[in-house]
XYZ file of C-alpha atoms in Angstrom:
726
model
C 73.062 198.332 12.366
C 71.758 194.809 12.692
C 73.173 192.633 15.578
C 74.674 189.221 14.483
C 72.660 186.164 15.620
C 73.570 184.998 19.051
C 75.296 188.239 20.142
C 73.828 190.473 22.905
C 73.160 194.059 21.875
C 75.294 196.733 23.297
C 74.534 200.316 24.387
C 76.377 203.564 25.001
C 75.771 203.847 28.687
C 78.875 201.892 29.754
C 80.891 200.978 26.737
C 83.635 199.063 28.702
C 80.957 196.725 30.361
C 79.122 196.394 27.067
C 82.220 195.378 25.233
C 83.369 192.937 28.024
C 79.960 191.256 28.088
C 79.794 190.929 24.258
C 83.467 189.716 24.196
C 82.829 187.099 26.902
C 79.787 185.769 25.004
C 81.844 185.614 21.853
C 84.873 183.706 23.001
C 83.397 181.550 25.801
C 84.010 177.930 24.938
C 86.555 178.660 22.307
C 89.625 177.791 24.514
C 90.323 175.938 27.659
C 90.336 178.864 30.201
C 90.502 177.878 33.930
C 88.137 180.646 34.855
C 84.557 180.795 36.050
C 82.142 182.981 34.035
C 82.454 185.828 36.398
C 86.285 185.609 36.389
C 86.299 185.496 32.535
C 84.204 188.658 32.337
C 86.257 190.528 34.877
C 89.505 189.623 32.920
C 88.042 190.826 29.606
C 86.720 194.002 31.210
C 90.396 194.916 31.920
C 91.261 194.101 28.279
C 88.147 196.063 27.090
C 89.166 199.198 28.988
C 92.630 199.000 27.518
C 91.210 198.730 24.022
C 88.717 201.648 24.438
C 91.415 203.920 26.007
C 93.746 203.156 23.000
C 91.312 204.018 20.218
C 89.967 207.158 22.013
C 93.501 208.458 22.707
C 94.700 211.482 20.877
C 96.445 210.453 18.841
C 95.138 206.710 18.999
C 97.583 204.139 20.255
C 96.964 201.066 17.943
C 100.177 199.349 19.305
C 98.246 198.566 22.473
C 96.571 195.746 20.528
C 99.843 193.914 20.657
C 99.708 193.936 24.497
C 96.057 192.784 24.438
C 97.119 189.802 22.117
C 99.906 188.788 24.440
C 97.641 188.912 27.483
C 95.025 186.784 25.755
C 97.714 184.088 25.183
C 99.046 184.447 28.719
C 95.498 183.736 29.947
C 95.305 180.586 27.608
C 92.862 182.097 25.166
C 94.539 180.017 22.520
C 91.807 178.149 20.830
C 91.523 178.022 16.952
C 88.449 180.472 16.908
C 89.396 182.698 19.769
C 91.581 185.171 17.732
C 89.141 185.252 14.790
C 86.075 186.033 16.824
C 88.002 188.581 18.882
C 89.054 190.548 15.787
C 85.650 190.515 14.237
C 83.930 191.519 17.494
C 86.317 194.557 18.016
C 86.048 195.661 14.372
C 82.247 195.700 14.616
C 81.620 196.794 18.321
C 84.067 199.586 18.781
C 82.346 201.790 15.994
C 79.004 200.848 17.295
C 79.866 201.813 20.837
C 82.182 204.823 20.297
C 81.109 206.103 16.975
C 82.213 205.783 13.320
C 85.163 208.004 13.882
C 87.010 205.346 15.746
C 86.853 202.864 12.735
C 90.373 203.523 11.507
C 91.901 203.237 14.897
C 89.860 200.042 15.583
C 91.142 198.390 12.408
C 94.802 199.337 13.211
C 94.380 198.054 16.847
C 92.878 194.729 15.767
C 95.890 194.267 13.338
C 98.532 194.798 16.062
C 96.365 192.543 18.263
C 96.639 189.699 15.767
C 100.350 190.236 15.549
C 100.942 190.276 19.194
C 98.789 187.213 19.666
C 100.726 185.293 17.119
C 104.028 186.368 18.441
C 103.126 185.424 22.003
C 101.712 181.962 20.834
C 105.053 181.341 18.944
C 107.155 182.231 21.850
C 105.203 179.956 24.136
C 105.431 177.045 21.693
C 109.234 177.457 21.521
C 109.423 177.629 25.256
C 107.491 174.422 25.626
C 109.712 172.712 23.096
C 112.833 173.774 24.905
C 111.377 172.472 28.193
C 110.621 169.154 26.580
C 114.177 168.818 25.086
C 115.773 169.611 28.498
C 113.317 167.146 30.091
C 114.461 164.472 27.617
C 118.154 165.031 28.136
C 117.556 164.932 31.868
C 115.565 161.860 31.632
C 118.269 160.128 29.496
C 120.886 161.075 32.043
C 118.726 159.980 34.946
C 117.691 156.744 33.216
C 121.254 155.756 32.593
C 121.979 156.451 36.266
C 118.828 154.651 37.356
C 119.593 151.483 35.227
C 123.003 151.271 36.879
C 121.577 151.982 40.320
C 118.729 149.508 39.846
C 121.033 146.692 38.741
C 123.200 147.295 41.758
C 120.224 147.376 43.981
C 118.870 144.153 42.393
C 122.269 142.505 42.864
C 122.396 143.605 46.472
C 118.815 142.448 47.177
C 119.426 139.035 45.494
C 122.492 138.265 47.545
C 121.454 139.839 50.837
C 117.795 138.869 50.823
C 116.650 136.764 53.790
C 114.309 134.735 51.608
C 115.579 132.159 49.075
C 115.516 133.366 45.314
C 116.118 131.216 42.486
C 116.128 131.686 38.551
C 115.177 128.827 36.224
C 114.648 128.536 32.388
C 111.630 127.276 30.778
C 112.857 123.754 30.818
C 113.097 123.772 34.610
C 116.727 123.971 34.872
C 118.009 126.038 37.821
C 120.266 128.735 36.574
C 121.003 130.900 39.655
C 120.194 130.925 43.355
C 121.128 133.428 46.111
C 122.955 132.529 49.319
C 119.643 132.388 51.316
C 118.497 129.540 49.017
C 121.744 127.630 49.499
C 121.527 127.986 53.349
C 118.006 126.865 53.286
C 118.537 123.569 51.321
C 122.209 122.849 52.334
C 123.169 122.609 48.613
C 125.938 124.785 47.131
C 125.103 127.077 44.096
C 126.827 124.684 41.692
C 124.850 121.715 43.062
C 121.723 123.663 42.528
C 122.733 124.323 38.866
C 122.769 120.487 38.382
C 119.174 120.252 39.600
C 115.831 120.870 37.902
C 112.542 122.042 39.393
C 111.220 118.534 39.265
C 113.902 117.336 41.638
C 112.251 119.439 44.289
C 109.104 117.366 44.443
C 107.806 115.977 47.736
C 105.573 112.878 48.342
C 103.074 115.013 50.041
C 102.737 117.371 47.120
C 99.065 117.603 45.902
C 98.446 117.036 42.299
C 97.031 120.584 42.118
C 100.606 121.996 42.830
C 102.038 120.597 39.536
C 98.938 121.482 37.567
C 99.521 125.083 38.491
C 103.172 124.796 37.556
C 102.254 123.480 34.142
C 99.882 126.252 33.570
C 102.635 128.709 34.442
C 105.022 127.219 31.924
C 102.312 127.474 29.300
C 101.925 131.149 30.085
C 98.365 130.840 31.054
C 99.065 132.414 34.507
C 101.916 134.734 35.438
C 102.407 133.607 39.182
C 100.938 131.537 41.999
C 101.665 131.150 45.759
C 101.416 128.201 48.004
C 102.948 126.402 50.980
C 104.924 123.318 49.977
C 107.190 120.852 51.712
C 110.903 120.392 50.531
C 113.691 118.066 51.618
C 117.055 119.549 52.640
C 120.250 117.934 51.420
C 120.536 116.183 54.718
C 117.046 114.666 54.238
C 115.442 116.913 56.931
C 112.000 118.272 55.909
C 111.261 121.937 55.585
C 108.067 124.020 54.788
C 108.426 126.761 52.415
C 106.046 129.520 51.302
C 106.629 129.605 47.495
C 105.825 132.315 45.090
C 106.738 131.294 41.602
C 106.449 133.954 38.849
C 106.921 133.986 35.034
C 109.386 136.431 33.583
C 108.484 137.609 29.904
C 110.621 139.232 27.331
C 109.695 142.566 25.761
C 107.343 140.843 23.336
C 105.528 139.128 26.148
C 107.062 135.567 25.523
C 107.890 133.495 28.615
C 111.629 133.343 29.115
C 112.415 132.514 32.805
C 110.726 131.408 36.018
C 111.481 133.163 39.197
C 111.015 131.441 42.529
C 111.053 133.202 46.020
C 110.849 130.918 48.906
C 110.524 131.666 52.643
C 111.224 129.024 55.201
C 108.068 128.916 57.385
C 108.913 125.573 59.130
C 109.152 127.197 62.471
C 105.835 128.974 62.047
C 104.304 125.852 60.735
C 105.354 123.831 63.766
C 104.044 126.608 65.966
C 100.765 126.642 63.972
C 100.494 122.900 64.435
C 101.199 123.235 68.201
C 98.598 125.885 68.462
C 96.027 123.837 66.575
C 96.837 120.805 68.700
C 96.287 122.933 71.883
C 93.069 124.330 70.498
C 91.626 120.897 69.885
C 92.979 118.867 72.720
C 92.533 118.923 76.530
C 95.795 120.032 78.112
C 95.429 117.796 81.138
C 94.362 114.461 79.601
C 95.710 115.018 75.895
C 92.303 113.733 74.635
C 90.336 115.572 72.101
C 88.472 118.542 73.720
C 84.898 119.749 73.241
C 85.799 121.941 70.247
C 87.302 118.955 68.306
C 84.535 116.683 69.318
C 81.889 119.182 68.206
C 83.614 119.757 64.806
C 83.759 115.948 64.126
C 80.144 115.568 65.095
C 78.882 118.469 62.990
C 80.856 117.120 60.026
C 78.932 113.853 60.283
C 75.797 115.619 59.929
C 77.048 118.190 57.276
C 78.118 115.359 54.926
C 74.869 113.458 54.847
C 71.824 114.125 52.759
C 68.075 113.479 53.593
C 68.329 109.931 51.936
C 71.275 108.921 54.067
C 71.234 105.558 55.789
C 74.101 106.432 57.961
C 73.900 106.112 61.762
C 75.839 107.729 64.553
C 76.068 107.199 68.281
C 77.534 108.600 71.457
C 78.396 107.353 74.942
C 78.251 110.387 77.243
C 79.798 109.513 80.636
C 80.229 111.288 84.004
C 82.453 109.929 86.827
C 80.596 108.897 89.973
C 82.075 110.281 93.192
C 84.674 112.306 91.595
C 83.727 115.460 93.488
C 84.225 113.742 96.840
C 87.688 112.523 95.889
C 88.724 115.888 94.412
C 87.428 117.759 97.495
C 88.924 115.365 100.125
C 92.238 114.550 98.517
C 92.901 117.781 96.571
C 92.893 118.852 92.960
C 96.377 117.235 92.275
C 94.947 113.779 92.989
C 91.794 114.614 91.109
C 93.955 115.575 88.070
C 95.998 112.375 88.177
C 92.665 110.523 88.442
C 91.352 112.226 85.352
C 94.566 111.374 83.496
C 94.286 107.782 84.325
C 90.673 107.666 83.452
C 91.520 109.239 80.047
C 94.171 106.684 79.435
C 91.794 103.760 80.139
C 89.075 105.318 77.972
C 91.599 105.852 75.018
C 92.454 102.163 75.310
C 88.697 101.190 74.927
C 88.154 102.925 71.550
C 88.737 101.487 68.108
C 88.900 102.862 64.630
C 86.060 105.300 63.772
C 85.575 106.136 67.482
C 86.721 109.419 69.148
C 87.020 109.943 72.932
C 86.986 113.497 74.180
C 86.932 115.318 77.519
C 83.987 117.685 77.457
C 85.072 119.466 80.809
C 85.329 118.655 84.506
C 84.700 114.885 84.972
C 82.574 114.518 81.698
C 83.710 112.534 78.727
C 82.208 111.438 75.556
C 82.837 108.808 72.836
C 81.640 109.524 69.285
C 80.959 106.494 67.143
C 80.716 107.309 63.431
C 78.879 104.583 61.330
C 77.482 102.911 64.339
C 75.259 100.534 62.425
C 72.980 99.883 65.566
C 72.768 100.370 69.302
C 74.460 97.071 70.135
C 77.828 98.530 69.284
C 77.246 101.517 71.726
C 76.188 98.994 74.436
C 79.187 97.019 73.941
C 81.407 100.236 74.076
C 79.586 101.209 77.319
C 80.234 97.766 78.826
C 83.921 98.087 77.916
C 84.217 101.437 79.520
C 82.751 100.293 82.763
C 84.886 97.288 82.902
C 87.950 99.497 82.158
C 87.117 101.830 84.983
C 86.321 99.093 87.497
C 89.868 98.305 88.677
C 91.047 100.586 91.485
C 93.407 103.416 90.614
C 96.556 103.541 92.684
C 96.807 107.086 93.719
C 97.886 109.132 96.758
C 99.249 105.997 98.334
C 95.994 104.200 98.300
C 93.675 102.477 95.708
C 90.738 104.704 94.779
C 87.688 103.400 93.027
C 85.845 105.482 90.523
C 82.848 104.473 88.477
C 80.829 106.179 85.786
C 77.238 106.666 84.552
C 76.834 106.615 80.833
C 74.083 107.875 78.681
C 73.878 105.829 75.260
C 72.234 107.364 72.243
C 72.291 105.783 68.736
C 70.171 107.187 65.860
C 70.002 107.591 62.117
C 71.655 110.862 61.020
C 68.784 111.950 58.917
C 66.369 111.583 61.913
C 68.090 113.982 64.187
C 70.623 116.826 64.553
C 73.967 117.135 66.293
C 72.463 119.341 69.022
C 69.501 117.093 69.463
C 71.763 113.908 69.666
C 73.757 115.635 72.471
C 70.758 116.774 74.332
C 69.419 113.340 74.306
C 72.705 111.962 75.557
C 72.734 114.457 78.346
C 69.200 113.460 79.431
C 69.993 109.882 79.296
C 73.065 110.293 81.437
C 70.843 111.924 84.078
C 68.604 108.887 83.800
C 71.552 106.472 84.389
C 72.597 108.452 87.467
C 69.069 108.552 88.803
C 68.814 104.820 88.445
C 71.773 104.127 90.703
C 74.965 105.197 89.015
C 77.732 102.884 87.819
C 75.650 101.833 84.849
C 74.504 102.818 81.363
C 71.077 103.735 80.174
C 69.918 103.752 76.571
C 67.997 106.754 75.165
C 64.261 106.126 75.250
C 62.258 109.032 73.467
C 59.136 108.285 75.554
C 60.845 108.303 78.848
C 63.055 111.193 78.047
C 60.110 113.459 77.215
C 59.486 114.361 80.845
C 63.218 114.860 81.215
C 63.284 117.199 78.231
C 60.576 119.226 79.827
C 62.522 119.372 83.004
C 65.642 120.506 81.143
C 63.612 123.096 79.348
C 62.302 124.461 82.564
C 65.843 124.490 84.016
C 67.138 126.483 80.971
C 64.195 129.015 81.360
C 64.599 129.530 85.033
C 67.262 132.406 85.090
C 65.220 134.533 82.721
C 62.052 133.751 84.572
C 63.614 134.912 87.938
C 64.910 138.057 86.176
C 61.380 138.924 84.823
C 59.887 138.198 88.277
C 57.472 135.504 87.127
C 57.209 134.005 90.643
C 54.700 134.759 93.389
C 54.254 133.589 96.946
C 51.278 131.909 98.566
C 50.880 131.089 102.289
C 49.555 127.960 103.950
C 48.445 128.340 107.667
C 50.290 126.720 110.429
C 47.468 126.053 113.072
C 47.628 125.308 116.767
C 46.013 121.911 117.268
C 44.870 123.042 120.756
C 42.404 125.697 119.419
C 42.755 125.429 115.674
C 43.808 129.147 115.359
C 46.560 130.410 113.092
C 49.913 130.699 114.647
C 52.047 131.053 111.469
C 52.123 130.515 107.740
C 54.442 128.738 105.442
C 55.536 130.666 102.346
C 55.204 128.478 99.141
C 56.564 129.892 95.830
C 54.724 129.353 92.484
C 55.868 130.018 89.017
C 53.461 131.849 86.756
C 54.847 130.348 83.480
C 53.802 132.421 80.394
C 53.005 129.265 78.437
C 52.321 126.496 81.045
C 50.361 128.479 83.557
C 51.013 128.188 87.221
C 53.636 125.578 88.130
C 54.096 123.918 91.517
C 57.436 123.861 93.303
C 57.924 120.203 92.431
C 58.565 121.005 88.877
C 61.191 123.736 89.354
C 62.794 123.567 92.779
C 65.066 120.628 91.778
C 66.330 122.253 88.667
C 66.708 125.573 90.405
C 68.859 123.861 92.962
C 70.918 122.066 90.307
C 71.554 125.296 88.368
C 72.231 127.504 91.385
C 69.440 129.889 90.521
C 67.794 128.785 93.780
C 69.967 131.329 95.590
C 68.485 134.322 93.837
C 65.063 132.818 93.767
C 65.257 132.028 97.583
C 66.463 135.623 98.104
C 63.321 136.984 96.465
C 61.046 134.768 98.212
C 62.521 135.756 101.569
C 62.156 139.493 100.529
C 58.446 139.009 99.584
C 57.610 137.007 102.769
C 59.263 139.362 105.029
C 57.345 142.309 103.580
C 53.970 140.589 103.770
C 54.828 139.545 107.396
C 55.673 143.169 108.330
C 52.280 144.290 106.939
C 50.571 141.613 109.262
C 52.814 142.752 112.121
C 51.802 146.353 111.720
C 48.068 145.343 111.690
C 47.919 142.581 114.301
C 50.915 143.098 116.559
C 51.731 140.197 118.739
C 48.754 138.312 117.206
C 50.278 138.434 113.753
C 51.398 135.096 112.283
C 54.931 134.279 111.870
C 56.258 133.466 108.392
C 58.174 130.256 107.714
C 60.415 130.253 104.527
C 62.136 127.242 102.998
C 65.940 127.507 102.539
C 67.803 125.210 100.229
C 71.215 123.724 100.867
C 72.824 125.948 98.156
C 71.606 129.028 100.204
C 72.842 127.739 103.462
C 76.443 127.558 102.179
C 76.250 131.107 100.838
C 78.728 133.120 103.064
C 76.534 136.238 102.936
C 73.258 134.448 103.986
C 73.214 135.643 107.545
C 74.124 139.160 106.741
C 71.632 139.343 104.028
C 68.825 138.175 106.301
C 69.881 140.676 109.022
C 69.759 143.426 106.340
C 66.414 142.213 105.053
C 64.882 142.321 108.567
C 66.405 145.779 109.190
C 64.906 147.032 105.836
C 61.519 145.643 106.364
C 61.146 146.292 109.955
C 60.051 142.732 110.690
C 60.883 141.322 114.226
C 63.399 138.471 113.990
C 61.077 136.157 115.999
C 58.341 136.562 113.220
C 60.643 134.735 110.830
C 61.136 131.075 110.756
C 63.616 129.239 108.372
C 62.955 125.719 107.318
C 65.315 123.277 106.027
C 65.164 119.594 105.385
C 66.795 116.872 107.371
C 69.024 115.909 104.556
C 70.143 119.542 104.048
C 71.109 119.775 107.705
C 73.166 116.619 107.673
C 74.767 117.005 104.204
C 77.654 119.070 105.549
C 77.955 119.822 109.153
C 80.113 122.790 109.111
C 78.353 125.208 106.635
C 74.803 124.813 107.862
C 75.600 124.933 111.579
C 77.519 128.184 111.219
C 74.687 129.811 109.325
C 72.002 128.520 111.771
C 74.021 129.657 114.730
C 74.104 133.132 113.230
C 70.487 133.209 112.492
C 69.545 131.749 115.878
C 71.529 134.523 117.521
C 69.417 137.157 115.775
C 66.199 135.483 117.119
C 65.168 133.893 113.903
C 63.470 130.397 114.515
C 64.808 127.273 112.894
C 62.551 124.432 111.763
C 63.513 120.997 110.435
C 61.162 120.039 107.533
C 60.132 116.477 106.517
C 61.429 115.138 109.846
C 61.795 111.406 109.966
C 62.691 110.860 106.299
C 66.360 111.697 106.464
C 67.721 108.951 108.708
C 69.735 111.625 110.634
C 71.956 110.874 113.557
C 69.856 111.776 116.579
C 72.833 112.731 118.685
C 73.790 115.208 115.933
C 70.331 116.791 116.059
C 70.758 117.442 119.757
C 73.582 119.822 118.767
C 71.660 121.852 116.223
C 70.165 125.158 117.025
C 66.542 124.019 116.120
C 63.259 125.205 117.489
C 60.783 123.151 115.463
C 60.502 119.734 113.876
C 57.839 119.197 111.162
C 56.822 115.567 110.963
C 56.614 114.329 107.300
C 52.936 113.910 106.265
C 53.531 110.161 105.361
C 53.671 109.314 109.140
C 49.997 110.566 109.655
C 48.470 108.816 106.696
C 47.273 105.861 108.854
C 45.565 108.268 111.246
C 43.159 109.913 108.751
C 40.028 107.646 109.261
C 37.586 107.414 112.183
C 38.746 103.896 112.907
C 42.490 103.679 113.528
C 43.734 101.991 110.271
C 47.471 101.617 111.194
C 48.512 101.359 114.804
C 52.185 101.434 113.654
C 51.828 104.969 112.385
C 50.346 106.009 115.804
C 53.433 104.527 117.534
C 55.912 106.202 115.258
C 54.234 109.501 115.496
C 54.041 109.154 119.276
C 57.861 108.404 119.396
C 58.804 111.190 117.234
C 56.603 113.744 119.228
C 58.186 112.463 122.438
C 61.686 112.819 120.985
C 60.911 116.310 119.889
C 59.542 117.334 123.241
C 62.482 115.820 124.950
C 64.777 118.041 122.935
C 62.708 120.974 123.830
C 61.119 121.542 120.316
C 57.786 122.300 118.935
C 56.291 119.604 116.938
C 54.273 120.364 113.740
C 52.392 117.744 111.824
C 52.209 118.094 107.937
C 49.557 116.776 105.637
C 46.637 117.116 108.009
C 43.455 116.378 105.950
C 40.701 115.118 108.241
C 39.195 115.974 111.560
C 39.914 112.621 113.148
C 43.514 112.795 111.983
C 43.768 116.257 113.695
C 42.291 114.838 116.926
C 44.680 111.983 117.140
C 47.666 114.104 116.339
C 46.654 116.456 119.112
C 46.165 113.460 121.512
C 49.714 112.219 120.582
C 51.055 115.672 121.655
C 51.553 117.437 118.281
C 51.655 121.177 118.911
C 50.756 122.390 115.352
C 49.191 121.151 112.158
C 49.364 122.054 108.598
C 47.248 120.830 105.766
C 44.128 120.996 103.625
C 41.852 120.484 106.634
C 42.654 124.034 107.700
C 43.320 125.837 104.387
C 45.230 125.466 101.173
C 48.053 127.851 100.158
C 46.351 131.300 99.962
C 47.364 134.907 98.911
C 48.711 137.243 101.552
C 45.331 139.272 101.581
C 43.319 136.053 102.429
C 45.612 135.305 105.279
C 45.042 138.899 106.650
C 41.223 138.426 106.463
C 41.551 135.050 108.119
C 43.495 136.466 111.114
C 41.261 139.549 111.153
C 38.212 137.270 111.600
C 39.840 135.166 114.215
C 37.707 132.094 113.898
C 39.241 128.545 114.445
C 40.119 126.649 111.213
C 39.168 123.122 110.364
C 36.103 121.293 111.771
C 37.509 118.261 113.566
C 34.397 116.314 112.177
C 34.934 117.617 108.640
C 35.557 115.270 105.677
C 38.845 115.511 103.692
C 39.026 118.828 101.940
C 35.931 120.238 103.797
C 35.895 123.373 105.909
C 39.087 124.739 104.412
C 38.552 128.230 105.857
C 36.664 127.250 109.020
C 33.167 128.049 109.839
């Protein structure tokens, strides 16, 4: 027979599989069956086996069709076309697979299958209807209970809630309030019922609050939340977090307004206190850096490129405060800062903000300054206010200030540039003598800006090891041979090239990076000196390394140098430490302790730039010093063939005699000519250093110079000539 379109042909080899395959193709998609394709075919294979067994039985068992129909329904084969396609399939395929003899049994089986299918489908529908009926009855029962329980819970919540709850009509009349609301306001429930929502206004209410309320009454919004101030019955103010909601009827029409109010007064006071602490200095009660910065940034944020607005700052730093703080203690220093803050606060007027930036630094911001004259007048008032002595610690203490004044058009600068200019100008005021103000001068500040830029770049430069060391020979004036070298650091700046120490040593000392930089220079110098020691033995030059005041007060300096000498293997007498006369006398205790420790190890100590520090000579006698290096300015009058300044000769002779009287070696710096070297030797100088002998050189050049052993500097040479000797 011809196969129907879309149906797979079947064969006699495996009638059960063939029937199951054709059956699955026929009914797939006719019902929602939660089975994958392989699961569907496996299920229908069981039914196909049951059908074939029934029609082949002797006698046939057509009643098995009813079981097949029930099992189809049980497996959710309940789509409208499922039964029809199944009956047609079995009527056609069973004779084709099993022979024409099974046709009567096949027709009888499909009839019982249809009956069983219909009966099972009816039973399932009745069961579902009964389940729905029972669910409805249960739901009604539970709903009635839930309504009663819900109402009871609502009443309990309404009365026991910690937040205030109030119900009002659409005219604003208050209908009901809970006990928390009465406690919050001090009104009774009856008193509340005589009030309207409008009676709860506050003078500080923003217009936007009542615009939201009007939109709620019109039904445009269903709720809103905000913080609002209210008055208690006693007149005391409270702050509440209000949630106002619209209650609609079953048709969606607004019927009531429901207010829920939490008293957040305590939290609000805590927040205000925290905000005050965040933006005020706890010691002086002035605005702090954060508040000042915020105000300054708002000035710039509010102005456009065409603005004519001007702004100014007076940035001041107290003069001599550190000495008072260190000598009299921090408690006295704190009281001084408080009194200074009070006087500064008295100096400012409307539109001016005084803030403490930290330590003994203060700043006054002048918005809408309209010219530098106003800032200068303010600076004069500040200096006058700080001039009278402060009665503290049983005595009258005087404190002055240096002030940097900057006044500019807002559109011509930025907040950060304004403060950088103020900082630079403050430094200028201090450099000019303190106790005064200086006005920002862009031309003059350019050099200071570069200086500040270098200072800011120093830590990273040290970390990247951008510094290298050169050595300038220290020569015996008796035979012009090298006795030692002074280590001189240079900065290989990636943009500016090689920078001399005069450009970065000062900023390095101010920032404190001099400690790490000095540590690295010492390490480098000691390693080079050890290499010379290995090659030349006792003839090797010693190395002299400058140490700054900040290094001298480092507690670990002595132990670090001892460890360095141990690691490098350099003999202690091959290392000389140089420090200036000012550094020696700045603080007697710290340098003396460090120098005693170094001297005990065998390290030599030299006083650099001697004669320029106005030191106490009796104090110099107590110091563990081996060498004094005369400042080059004293030998300037001795450079020419003919003596140009007899006074210089007398001064040098006196200083040499003093040094020898103390048992010290005397080295002359800045030696540039042969006649100058001759005169210095005649005056008794032991050593010389300068361009007559050699400039600062790499370590390899120093080694070649010592290896050659020739004298340096022809006494008859002109300035700058014969740098490496003949």
